[in-house]
mmCIF file of N, CA and C in Angstrom:
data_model
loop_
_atom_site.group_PDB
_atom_site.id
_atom_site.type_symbol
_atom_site.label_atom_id
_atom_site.label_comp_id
_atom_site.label_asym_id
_atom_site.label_seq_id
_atom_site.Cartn_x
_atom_site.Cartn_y
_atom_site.Cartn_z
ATOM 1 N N UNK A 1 0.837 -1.168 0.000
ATOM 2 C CA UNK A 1 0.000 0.000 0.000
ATOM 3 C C UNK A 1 0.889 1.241 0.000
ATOM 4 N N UNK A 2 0.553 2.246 -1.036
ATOM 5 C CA UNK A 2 1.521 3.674 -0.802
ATOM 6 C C UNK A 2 0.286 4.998 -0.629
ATOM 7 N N UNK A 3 1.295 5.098 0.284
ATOM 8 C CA UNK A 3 0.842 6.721 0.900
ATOM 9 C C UNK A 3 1.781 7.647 0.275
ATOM 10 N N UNK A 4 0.235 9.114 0.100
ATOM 11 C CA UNK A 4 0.883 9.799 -0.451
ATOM 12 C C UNK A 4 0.983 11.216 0.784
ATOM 13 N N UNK A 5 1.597 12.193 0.757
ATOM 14 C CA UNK A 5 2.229 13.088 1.593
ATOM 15 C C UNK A 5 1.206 14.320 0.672
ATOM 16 N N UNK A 6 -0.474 15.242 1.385
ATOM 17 C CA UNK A 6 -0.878 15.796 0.497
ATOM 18 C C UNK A 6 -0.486 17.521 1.120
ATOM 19 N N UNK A 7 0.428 17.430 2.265
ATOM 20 C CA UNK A 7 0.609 18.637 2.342
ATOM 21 C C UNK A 7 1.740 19.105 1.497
ATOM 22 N N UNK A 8 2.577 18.288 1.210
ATOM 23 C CA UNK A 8 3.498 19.200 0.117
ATOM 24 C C UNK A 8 2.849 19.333 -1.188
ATOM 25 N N UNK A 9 1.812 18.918 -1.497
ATOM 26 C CA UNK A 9 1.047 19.085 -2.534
ATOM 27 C C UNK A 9 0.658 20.577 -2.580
ATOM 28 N N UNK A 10 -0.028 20.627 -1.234
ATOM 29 C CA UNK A 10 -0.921 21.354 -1.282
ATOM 30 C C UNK A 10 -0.045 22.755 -1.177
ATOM 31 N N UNK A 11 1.157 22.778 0.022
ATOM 32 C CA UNK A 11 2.189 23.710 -0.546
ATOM 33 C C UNK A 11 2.620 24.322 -1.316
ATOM 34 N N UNK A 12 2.852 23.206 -2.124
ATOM 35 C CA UNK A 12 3.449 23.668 -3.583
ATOM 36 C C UNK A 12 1.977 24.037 -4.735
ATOM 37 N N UNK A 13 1.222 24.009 -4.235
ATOM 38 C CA UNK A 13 -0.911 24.317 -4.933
ATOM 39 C C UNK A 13 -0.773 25.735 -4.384
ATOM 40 N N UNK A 14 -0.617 26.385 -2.996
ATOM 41 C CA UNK A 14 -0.533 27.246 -2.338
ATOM 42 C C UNK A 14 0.216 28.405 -3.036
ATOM 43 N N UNK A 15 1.838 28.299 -2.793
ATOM 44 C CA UNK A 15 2.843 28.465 -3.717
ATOM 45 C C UNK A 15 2.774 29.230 -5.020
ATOM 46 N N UNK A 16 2.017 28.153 -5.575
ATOM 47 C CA UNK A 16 1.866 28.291 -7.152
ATOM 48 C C UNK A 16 1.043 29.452 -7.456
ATOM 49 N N UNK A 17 -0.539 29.427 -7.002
ATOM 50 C CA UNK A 17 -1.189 30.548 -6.520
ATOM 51 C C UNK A 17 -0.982 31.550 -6.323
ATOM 52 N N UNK A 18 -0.266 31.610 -5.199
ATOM 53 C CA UNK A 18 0.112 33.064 -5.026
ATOM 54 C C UNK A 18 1.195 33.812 -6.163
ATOM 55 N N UNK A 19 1.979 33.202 -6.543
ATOM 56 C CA UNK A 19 3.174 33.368 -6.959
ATOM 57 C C UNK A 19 2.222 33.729 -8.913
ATOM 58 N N UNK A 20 1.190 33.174 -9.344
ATOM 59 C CA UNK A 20 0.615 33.148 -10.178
ATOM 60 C C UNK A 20 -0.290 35.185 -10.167
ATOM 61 N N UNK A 21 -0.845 35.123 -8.923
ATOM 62 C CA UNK A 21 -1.723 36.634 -8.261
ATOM 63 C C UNK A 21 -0.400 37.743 -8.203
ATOM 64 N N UNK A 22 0.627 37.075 -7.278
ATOM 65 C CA UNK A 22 1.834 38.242 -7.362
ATOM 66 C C UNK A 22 2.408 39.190 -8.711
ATOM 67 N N UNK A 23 1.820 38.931 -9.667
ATOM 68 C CA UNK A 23 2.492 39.422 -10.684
ATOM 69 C C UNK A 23 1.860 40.818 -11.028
ATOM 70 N N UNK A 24 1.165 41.254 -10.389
ATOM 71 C CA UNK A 24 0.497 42.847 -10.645
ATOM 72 C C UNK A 24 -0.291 43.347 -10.309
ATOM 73 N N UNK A 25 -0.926 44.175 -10.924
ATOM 74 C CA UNK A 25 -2.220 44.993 -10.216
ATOM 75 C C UNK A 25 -3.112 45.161 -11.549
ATOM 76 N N UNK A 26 -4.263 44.795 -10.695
ATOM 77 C CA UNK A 26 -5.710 45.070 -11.979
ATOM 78 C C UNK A 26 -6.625 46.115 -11.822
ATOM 79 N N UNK A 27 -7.727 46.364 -11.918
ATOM 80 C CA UNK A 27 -8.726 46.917 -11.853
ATOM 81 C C UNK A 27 -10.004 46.423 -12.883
ATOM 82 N N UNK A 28 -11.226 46.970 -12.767
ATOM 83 C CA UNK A 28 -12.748 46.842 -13.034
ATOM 84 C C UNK A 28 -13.186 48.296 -12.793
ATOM 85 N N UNK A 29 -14.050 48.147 -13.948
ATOM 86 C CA UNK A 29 -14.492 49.660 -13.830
ATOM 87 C C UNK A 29 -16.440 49.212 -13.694
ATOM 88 N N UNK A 30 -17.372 49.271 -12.805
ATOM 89 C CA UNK A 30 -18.306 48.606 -12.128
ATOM 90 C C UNK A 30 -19.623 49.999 -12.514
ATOM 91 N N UNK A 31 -19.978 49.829 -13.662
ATOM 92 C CA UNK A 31 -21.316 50.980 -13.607
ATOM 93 C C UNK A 31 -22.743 50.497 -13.162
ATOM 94 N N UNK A 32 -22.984 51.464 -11.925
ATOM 95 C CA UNK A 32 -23.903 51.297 -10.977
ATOM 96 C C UNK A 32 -25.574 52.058 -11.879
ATOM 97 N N UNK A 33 -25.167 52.918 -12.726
ATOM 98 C CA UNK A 33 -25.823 52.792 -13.175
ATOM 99 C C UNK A 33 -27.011 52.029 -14.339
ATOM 100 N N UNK A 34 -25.838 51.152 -14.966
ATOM 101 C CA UNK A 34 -26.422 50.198 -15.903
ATOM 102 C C UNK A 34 -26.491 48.984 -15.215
ATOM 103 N N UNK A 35 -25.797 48.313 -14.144
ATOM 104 C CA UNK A 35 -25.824 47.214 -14.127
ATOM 105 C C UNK A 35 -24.879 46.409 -14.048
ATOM 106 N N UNK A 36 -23.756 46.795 -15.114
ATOM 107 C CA UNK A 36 -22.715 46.825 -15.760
ATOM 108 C C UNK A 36 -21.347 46.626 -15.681
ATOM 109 N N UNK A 37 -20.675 46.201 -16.095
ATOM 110 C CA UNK A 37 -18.774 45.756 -16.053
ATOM 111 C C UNK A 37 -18.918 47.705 -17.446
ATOM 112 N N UNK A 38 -17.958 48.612 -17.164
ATOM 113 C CA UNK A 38 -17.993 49.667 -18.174
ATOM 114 C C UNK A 38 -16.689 48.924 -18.979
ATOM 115 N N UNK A 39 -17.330 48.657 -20.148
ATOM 116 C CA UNK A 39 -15.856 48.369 -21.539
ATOM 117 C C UNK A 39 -15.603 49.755 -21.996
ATOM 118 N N UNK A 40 -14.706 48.824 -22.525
ATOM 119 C CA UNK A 40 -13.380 49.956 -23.557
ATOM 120 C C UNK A 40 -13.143 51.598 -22.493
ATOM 121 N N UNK A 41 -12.810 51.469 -21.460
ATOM 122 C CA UNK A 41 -12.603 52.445 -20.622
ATOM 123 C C UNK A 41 -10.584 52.703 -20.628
ATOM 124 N N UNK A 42 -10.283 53.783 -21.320
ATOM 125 C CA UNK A 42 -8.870 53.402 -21.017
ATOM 126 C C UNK A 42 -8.344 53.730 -20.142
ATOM 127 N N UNK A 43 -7.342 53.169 -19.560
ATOM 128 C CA UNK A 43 -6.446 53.536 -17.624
ATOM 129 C C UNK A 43 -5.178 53.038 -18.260
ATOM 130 N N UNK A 44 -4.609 54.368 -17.536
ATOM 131 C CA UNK A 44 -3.005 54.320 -16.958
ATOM 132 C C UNK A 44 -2.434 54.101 -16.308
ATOM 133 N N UNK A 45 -1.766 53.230 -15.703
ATOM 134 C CA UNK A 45 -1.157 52.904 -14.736
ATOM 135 C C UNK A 45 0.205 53.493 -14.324
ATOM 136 N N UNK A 46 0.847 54.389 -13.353
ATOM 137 C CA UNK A 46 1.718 54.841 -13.466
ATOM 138 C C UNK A 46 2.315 54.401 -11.545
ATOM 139 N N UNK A 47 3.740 55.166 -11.653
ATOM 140 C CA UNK A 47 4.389 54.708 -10.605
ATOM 141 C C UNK A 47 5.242 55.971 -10.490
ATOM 142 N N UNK A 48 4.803 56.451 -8.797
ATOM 143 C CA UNK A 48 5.389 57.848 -8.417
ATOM 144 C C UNK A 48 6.889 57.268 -8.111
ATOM 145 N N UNK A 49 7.362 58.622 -8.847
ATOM 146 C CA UNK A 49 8.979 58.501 -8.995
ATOM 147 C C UNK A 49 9.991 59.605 -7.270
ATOM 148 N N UNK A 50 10.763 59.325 -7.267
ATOM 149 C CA UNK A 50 11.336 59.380 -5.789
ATOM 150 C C UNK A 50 11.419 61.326 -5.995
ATOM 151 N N UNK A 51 11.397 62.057 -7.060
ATOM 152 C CA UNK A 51 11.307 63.554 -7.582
ATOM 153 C C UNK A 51 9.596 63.832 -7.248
ATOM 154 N N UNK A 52 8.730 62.896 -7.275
ATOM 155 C CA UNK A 52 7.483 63.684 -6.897
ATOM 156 C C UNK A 52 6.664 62.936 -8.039
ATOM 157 N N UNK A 53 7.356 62.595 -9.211
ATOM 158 C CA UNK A 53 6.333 62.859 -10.496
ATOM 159 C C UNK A 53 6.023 61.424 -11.094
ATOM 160 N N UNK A 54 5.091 61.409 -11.891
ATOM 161 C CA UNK A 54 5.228 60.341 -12.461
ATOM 162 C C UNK A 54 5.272 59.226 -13.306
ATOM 163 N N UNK A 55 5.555 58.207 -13.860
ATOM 164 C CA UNK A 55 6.128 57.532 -14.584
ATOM 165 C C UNK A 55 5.120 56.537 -15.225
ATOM 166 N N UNK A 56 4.693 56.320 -16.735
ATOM 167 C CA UNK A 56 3.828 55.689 -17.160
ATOM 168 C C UNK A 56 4.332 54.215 -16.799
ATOM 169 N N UNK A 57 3.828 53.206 -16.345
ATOM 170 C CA UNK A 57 4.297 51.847 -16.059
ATOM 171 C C UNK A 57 3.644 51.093 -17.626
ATOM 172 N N UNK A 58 2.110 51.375 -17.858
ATOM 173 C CA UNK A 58 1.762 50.339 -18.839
ATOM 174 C C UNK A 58 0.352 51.519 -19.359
ATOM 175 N N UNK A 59 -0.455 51.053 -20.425
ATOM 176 C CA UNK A 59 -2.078 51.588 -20.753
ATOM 177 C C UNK A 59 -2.635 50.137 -21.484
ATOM 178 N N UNK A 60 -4.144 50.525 -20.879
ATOM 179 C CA UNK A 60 -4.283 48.899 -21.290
ATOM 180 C C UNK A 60 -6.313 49.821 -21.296
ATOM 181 N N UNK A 61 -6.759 49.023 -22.195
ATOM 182 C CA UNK A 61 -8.543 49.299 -22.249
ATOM 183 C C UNK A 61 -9.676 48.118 -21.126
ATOM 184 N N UNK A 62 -10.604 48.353 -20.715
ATOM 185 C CA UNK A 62 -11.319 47.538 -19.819
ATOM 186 C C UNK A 62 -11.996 46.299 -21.020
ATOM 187 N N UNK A 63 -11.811 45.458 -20.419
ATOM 188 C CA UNK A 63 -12.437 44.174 -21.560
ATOM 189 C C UNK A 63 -14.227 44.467 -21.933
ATOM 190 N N UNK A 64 -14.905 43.423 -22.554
ATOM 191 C CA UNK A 64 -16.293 43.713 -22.602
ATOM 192 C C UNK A 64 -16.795 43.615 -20.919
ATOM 193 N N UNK A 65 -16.243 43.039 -19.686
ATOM 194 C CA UNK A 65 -16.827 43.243 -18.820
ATOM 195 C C UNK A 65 -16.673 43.994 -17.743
ATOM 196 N N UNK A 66 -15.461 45.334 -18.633
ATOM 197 C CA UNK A 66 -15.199 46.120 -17.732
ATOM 198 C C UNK A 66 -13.836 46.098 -17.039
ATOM 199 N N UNK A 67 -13.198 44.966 -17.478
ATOM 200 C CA UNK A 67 -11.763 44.670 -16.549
ATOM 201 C C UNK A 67 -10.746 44.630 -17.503
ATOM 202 N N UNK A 68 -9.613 45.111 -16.425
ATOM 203 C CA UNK A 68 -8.321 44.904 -16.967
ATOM 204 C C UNK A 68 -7.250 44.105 -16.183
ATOM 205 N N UNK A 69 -7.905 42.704 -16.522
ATOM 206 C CA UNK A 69 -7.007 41.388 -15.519
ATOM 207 C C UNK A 69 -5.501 41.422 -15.563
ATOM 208 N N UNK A 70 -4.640 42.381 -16.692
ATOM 209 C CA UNK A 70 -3.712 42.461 -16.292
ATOM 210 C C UNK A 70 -2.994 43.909 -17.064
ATOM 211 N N UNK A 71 -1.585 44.582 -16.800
ATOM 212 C CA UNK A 71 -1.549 45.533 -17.680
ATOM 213 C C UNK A 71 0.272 44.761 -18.264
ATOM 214 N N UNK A 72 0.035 43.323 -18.204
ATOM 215 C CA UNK A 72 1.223 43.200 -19.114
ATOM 216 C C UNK A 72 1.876 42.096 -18.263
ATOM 217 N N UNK A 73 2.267 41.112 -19.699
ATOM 218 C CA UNK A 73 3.227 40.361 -18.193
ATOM 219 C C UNK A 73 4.737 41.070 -17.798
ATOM 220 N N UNK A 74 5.076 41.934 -18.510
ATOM 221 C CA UNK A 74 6.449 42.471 -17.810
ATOM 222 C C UNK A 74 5.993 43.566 -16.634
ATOM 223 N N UNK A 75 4.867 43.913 -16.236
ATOM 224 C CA UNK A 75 4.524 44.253 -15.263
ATOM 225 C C UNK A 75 4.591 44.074 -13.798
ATOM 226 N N UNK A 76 5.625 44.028 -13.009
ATOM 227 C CA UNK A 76 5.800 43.249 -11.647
ATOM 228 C C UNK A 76 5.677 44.597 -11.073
ATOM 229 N N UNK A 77 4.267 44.609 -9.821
ATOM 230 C CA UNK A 77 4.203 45.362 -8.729
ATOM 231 C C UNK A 77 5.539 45.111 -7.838
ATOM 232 N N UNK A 78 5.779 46.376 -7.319
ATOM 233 C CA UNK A 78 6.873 46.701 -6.406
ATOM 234 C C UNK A 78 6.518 47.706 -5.123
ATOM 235 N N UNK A 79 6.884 47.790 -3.829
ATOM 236 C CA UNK A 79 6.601 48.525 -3.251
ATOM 237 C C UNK A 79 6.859 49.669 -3.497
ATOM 238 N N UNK A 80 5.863 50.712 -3.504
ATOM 239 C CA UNK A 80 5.970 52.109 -4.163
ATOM 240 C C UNK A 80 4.506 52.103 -4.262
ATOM 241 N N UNK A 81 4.002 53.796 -4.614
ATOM 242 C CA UNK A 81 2.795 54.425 -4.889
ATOM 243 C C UNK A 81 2.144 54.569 -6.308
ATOM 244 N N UNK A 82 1.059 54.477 -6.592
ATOM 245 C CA UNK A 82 0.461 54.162 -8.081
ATOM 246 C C UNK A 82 0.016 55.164 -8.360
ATOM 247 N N UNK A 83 -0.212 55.395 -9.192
ATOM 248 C CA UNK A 83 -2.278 55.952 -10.332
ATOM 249 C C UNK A 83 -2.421 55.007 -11.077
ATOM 250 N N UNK A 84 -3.748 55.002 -11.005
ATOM 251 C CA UNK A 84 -4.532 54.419 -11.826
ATOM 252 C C UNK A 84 -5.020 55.661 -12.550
ATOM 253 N N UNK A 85 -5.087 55.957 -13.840
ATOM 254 C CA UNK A 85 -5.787 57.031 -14.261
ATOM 255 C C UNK A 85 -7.228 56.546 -15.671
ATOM 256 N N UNK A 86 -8.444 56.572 -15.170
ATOM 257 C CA UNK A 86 -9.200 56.421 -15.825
ATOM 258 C C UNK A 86 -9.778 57.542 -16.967
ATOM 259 N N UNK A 87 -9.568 57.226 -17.724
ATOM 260 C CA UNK A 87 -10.055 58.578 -19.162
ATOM 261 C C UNK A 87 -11.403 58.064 -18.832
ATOM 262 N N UNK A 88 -12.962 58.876 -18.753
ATOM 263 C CA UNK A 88 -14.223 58.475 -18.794
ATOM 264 C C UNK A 88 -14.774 59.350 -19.951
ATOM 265 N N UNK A 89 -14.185 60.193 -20.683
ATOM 266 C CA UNK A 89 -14.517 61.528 -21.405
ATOM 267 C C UNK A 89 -15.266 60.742 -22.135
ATOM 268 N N UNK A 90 -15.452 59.142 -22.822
ATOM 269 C CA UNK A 90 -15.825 59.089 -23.903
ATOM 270 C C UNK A 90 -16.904 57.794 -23.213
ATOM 271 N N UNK A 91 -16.851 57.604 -21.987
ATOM 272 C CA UNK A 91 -17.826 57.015 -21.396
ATOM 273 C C UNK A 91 -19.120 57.399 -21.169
ATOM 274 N N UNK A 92 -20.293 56.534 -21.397
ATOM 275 C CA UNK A 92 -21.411 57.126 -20.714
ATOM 276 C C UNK A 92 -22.423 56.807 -22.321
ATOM 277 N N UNK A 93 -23.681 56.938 -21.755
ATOM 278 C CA UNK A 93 -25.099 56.608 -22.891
ATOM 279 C C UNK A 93 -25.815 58.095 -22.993
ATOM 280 N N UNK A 94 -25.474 59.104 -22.025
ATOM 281 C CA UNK A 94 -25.794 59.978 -21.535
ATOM 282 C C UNK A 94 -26.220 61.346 -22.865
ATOM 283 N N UNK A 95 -25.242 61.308 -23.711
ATOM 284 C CA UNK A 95 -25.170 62.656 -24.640
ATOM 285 C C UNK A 95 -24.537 63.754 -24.118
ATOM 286 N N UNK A 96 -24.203 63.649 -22.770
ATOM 287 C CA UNK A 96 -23.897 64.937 -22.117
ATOM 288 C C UNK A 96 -22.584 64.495 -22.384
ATOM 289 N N UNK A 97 -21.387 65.523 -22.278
ATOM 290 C CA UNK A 97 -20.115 65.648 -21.251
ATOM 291 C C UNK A 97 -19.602 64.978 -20.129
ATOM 292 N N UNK A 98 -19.223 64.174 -19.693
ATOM 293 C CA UNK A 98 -18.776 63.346 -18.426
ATOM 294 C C UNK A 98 -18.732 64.505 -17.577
ATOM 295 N N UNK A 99 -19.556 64.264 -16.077
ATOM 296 C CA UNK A 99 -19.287 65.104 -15.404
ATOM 297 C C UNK A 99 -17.764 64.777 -14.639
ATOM 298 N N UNK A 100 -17.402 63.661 -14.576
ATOM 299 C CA UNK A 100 -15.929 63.474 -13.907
ATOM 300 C C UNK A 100 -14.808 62.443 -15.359
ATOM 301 N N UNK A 101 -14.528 63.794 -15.904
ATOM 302 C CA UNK A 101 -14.023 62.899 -17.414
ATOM 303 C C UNK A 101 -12.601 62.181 -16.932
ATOM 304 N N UNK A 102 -12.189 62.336 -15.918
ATOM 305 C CA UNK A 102 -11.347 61.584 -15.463
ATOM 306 C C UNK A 102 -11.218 61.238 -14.136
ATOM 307 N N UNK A 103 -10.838 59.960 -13.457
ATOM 308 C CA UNK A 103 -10.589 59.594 -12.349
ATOM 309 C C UNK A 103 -9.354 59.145 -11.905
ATOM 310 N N UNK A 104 -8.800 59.490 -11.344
ATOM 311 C CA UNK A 104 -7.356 59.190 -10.560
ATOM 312 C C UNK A 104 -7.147 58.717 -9.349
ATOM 313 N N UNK A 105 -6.812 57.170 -9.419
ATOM 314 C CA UNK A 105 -6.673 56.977 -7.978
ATOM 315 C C UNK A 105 -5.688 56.145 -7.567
ATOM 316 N N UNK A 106 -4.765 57.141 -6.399
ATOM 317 C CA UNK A 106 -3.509 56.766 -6.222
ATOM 318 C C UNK A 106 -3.796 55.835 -4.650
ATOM 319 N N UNK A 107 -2.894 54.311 -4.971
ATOM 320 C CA UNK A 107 -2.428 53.952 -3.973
ATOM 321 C C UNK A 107 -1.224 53.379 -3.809
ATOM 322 N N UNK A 108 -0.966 52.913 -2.971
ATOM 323 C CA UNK A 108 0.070 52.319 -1.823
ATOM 324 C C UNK A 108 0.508 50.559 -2.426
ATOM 325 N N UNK A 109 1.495 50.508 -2.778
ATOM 326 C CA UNK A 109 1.527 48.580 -2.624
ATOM 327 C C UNK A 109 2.802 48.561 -1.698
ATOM 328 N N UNK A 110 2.258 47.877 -0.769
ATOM 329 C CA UNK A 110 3.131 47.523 0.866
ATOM 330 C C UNK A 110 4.164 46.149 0.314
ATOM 331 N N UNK A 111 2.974 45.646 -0.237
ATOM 332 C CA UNK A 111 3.766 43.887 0.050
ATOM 333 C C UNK A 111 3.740 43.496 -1.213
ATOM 334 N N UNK A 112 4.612 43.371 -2.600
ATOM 335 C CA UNK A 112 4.690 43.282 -3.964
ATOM 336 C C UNK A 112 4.511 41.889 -4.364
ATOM 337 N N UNK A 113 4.549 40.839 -3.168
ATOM 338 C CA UNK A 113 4.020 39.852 -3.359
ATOM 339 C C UNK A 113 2.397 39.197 -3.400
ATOM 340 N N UNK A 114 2.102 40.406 -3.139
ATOM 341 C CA UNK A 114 0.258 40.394 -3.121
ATOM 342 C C UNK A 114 -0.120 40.928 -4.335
ATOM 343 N N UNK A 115 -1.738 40.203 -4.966
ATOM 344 C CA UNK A 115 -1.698 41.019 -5.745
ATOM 345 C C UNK A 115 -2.741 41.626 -5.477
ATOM 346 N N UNK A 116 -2.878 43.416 -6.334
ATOM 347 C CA UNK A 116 -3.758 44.526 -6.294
ATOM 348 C C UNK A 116 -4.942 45.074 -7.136
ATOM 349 N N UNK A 117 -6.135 44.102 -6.867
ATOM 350 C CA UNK A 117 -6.776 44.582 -7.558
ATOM 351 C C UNK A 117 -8.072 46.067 -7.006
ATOM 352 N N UNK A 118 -7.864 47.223 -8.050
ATOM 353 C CA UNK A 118 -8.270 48.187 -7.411
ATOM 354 C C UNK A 118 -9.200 48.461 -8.701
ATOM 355 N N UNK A 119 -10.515 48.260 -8.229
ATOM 356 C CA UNK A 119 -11.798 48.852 -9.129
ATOM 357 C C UNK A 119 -12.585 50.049 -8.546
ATOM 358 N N UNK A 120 -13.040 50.511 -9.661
ATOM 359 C CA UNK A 120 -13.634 52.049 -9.290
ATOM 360 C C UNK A 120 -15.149 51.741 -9.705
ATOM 361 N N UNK A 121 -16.509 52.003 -9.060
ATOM 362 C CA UNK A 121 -17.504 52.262 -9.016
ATOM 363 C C UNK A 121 -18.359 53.639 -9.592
ATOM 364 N N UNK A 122 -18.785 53.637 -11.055
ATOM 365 C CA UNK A 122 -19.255 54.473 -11.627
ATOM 366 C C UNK A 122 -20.544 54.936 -11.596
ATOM 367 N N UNK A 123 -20.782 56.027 -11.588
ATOM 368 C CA UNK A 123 -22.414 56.476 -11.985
ATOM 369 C C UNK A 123 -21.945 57.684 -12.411
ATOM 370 N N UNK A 124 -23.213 58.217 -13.373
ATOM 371 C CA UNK A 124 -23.010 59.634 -13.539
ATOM 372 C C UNK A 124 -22.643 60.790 -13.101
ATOM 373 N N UNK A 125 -23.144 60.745 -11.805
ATOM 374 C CA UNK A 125 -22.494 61.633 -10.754
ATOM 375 C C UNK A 125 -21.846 61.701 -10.127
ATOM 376 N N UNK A 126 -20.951 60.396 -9.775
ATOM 377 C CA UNK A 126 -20.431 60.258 -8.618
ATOM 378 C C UNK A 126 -19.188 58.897 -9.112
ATOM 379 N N UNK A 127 -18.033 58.604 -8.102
ATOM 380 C CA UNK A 127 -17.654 57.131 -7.892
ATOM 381 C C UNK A 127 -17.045 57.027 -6.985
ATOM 382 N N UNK A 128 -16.933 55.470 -6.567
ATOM 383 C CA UNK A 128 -15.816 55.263 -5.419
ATOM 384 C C UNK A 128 -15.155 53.987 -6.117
ATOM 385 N N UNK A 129 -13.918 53.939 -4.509
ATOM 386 C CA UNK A 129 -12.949 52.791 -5.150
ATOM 387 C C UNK A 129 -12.820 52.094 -3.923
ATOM 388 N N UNK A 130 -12.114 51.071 -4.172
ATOM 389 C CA UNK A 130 -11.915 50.289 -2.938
ATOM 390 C C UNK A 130 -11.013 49.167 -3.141
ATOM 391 N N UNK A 131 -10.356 48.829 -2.264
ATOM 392 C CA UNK A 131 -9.507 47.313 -2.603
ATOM 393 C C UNK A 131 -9.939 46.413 -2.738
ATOM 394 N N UNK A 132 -10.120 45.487 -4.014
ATOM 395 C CA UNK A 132 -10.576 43.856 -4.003
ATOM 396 C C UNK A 132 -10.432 43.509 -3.858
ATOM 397 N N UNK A 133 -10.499 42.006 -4.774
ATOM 398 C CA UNK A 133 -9.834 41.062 -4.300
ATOM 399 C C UNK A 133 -9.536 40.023 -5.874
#
């Protein structure tokens, strides 16, 4: 009879996982008004430089359901401060002008082995953001 050993399995299942999530930061762009994942939304991803300013990392468009699962595989999060910069100018069913034609939202990555997914919550008037998952 052979036995098998399923915690190094599961270790190396564990491992793999994470090490698979570690590779960057995403976002979703979530319209509260339709229902909706918002497509073709374009975002910038940038990385504040040690002078103040900052540095385009990647640009990537939201898929049909609104997401951008990755902005590249040469993309490796590092500890340091972000933007996300959302263009919305050309978003919306509305006819009007975007009242917020752009959104910017800077955070923090502590631990570069985690990964960051940061989606923003749309409506016409208004949005928020928050850390996912």
């Amino acid at each position: 009879m052979r036995y098998f050993s399923l915690t190094g399995l599961s270790a190396a299942l564990t491992l793999s996982a994470t090490a698979a999530l570690a590779d960057g930061i995403s976002t979703h762009v979530l319209d509260l008004a339709r229902g909706v994942g918002g497509k073709d939304v374009p975002v910038t991803l940038e990385i504040r430089q040690t002078d103040g300013g900052w540095r385009q990392v990647a640009k990537a468009r939201t898929d049909e359901n609104g997401r951008v699962r990755s902005f590249g595989d040469g993309v490796q999060a590092q500890a340091a401060t972000y933007r996300l910069t959302f263009d919305m100018s050309g978003y919306g069913a509305t006819g009007q002008p975007a009242f917020f034609p752009q959104i910017d939202v800077v955070f923090q990555v502590s631990d570069p082995t985690l990964h960051y997914h940061v989606p923003v919550v749309v409506s016409p008037f208004g949005y928020s953001t928050y850390r996912g998952n």
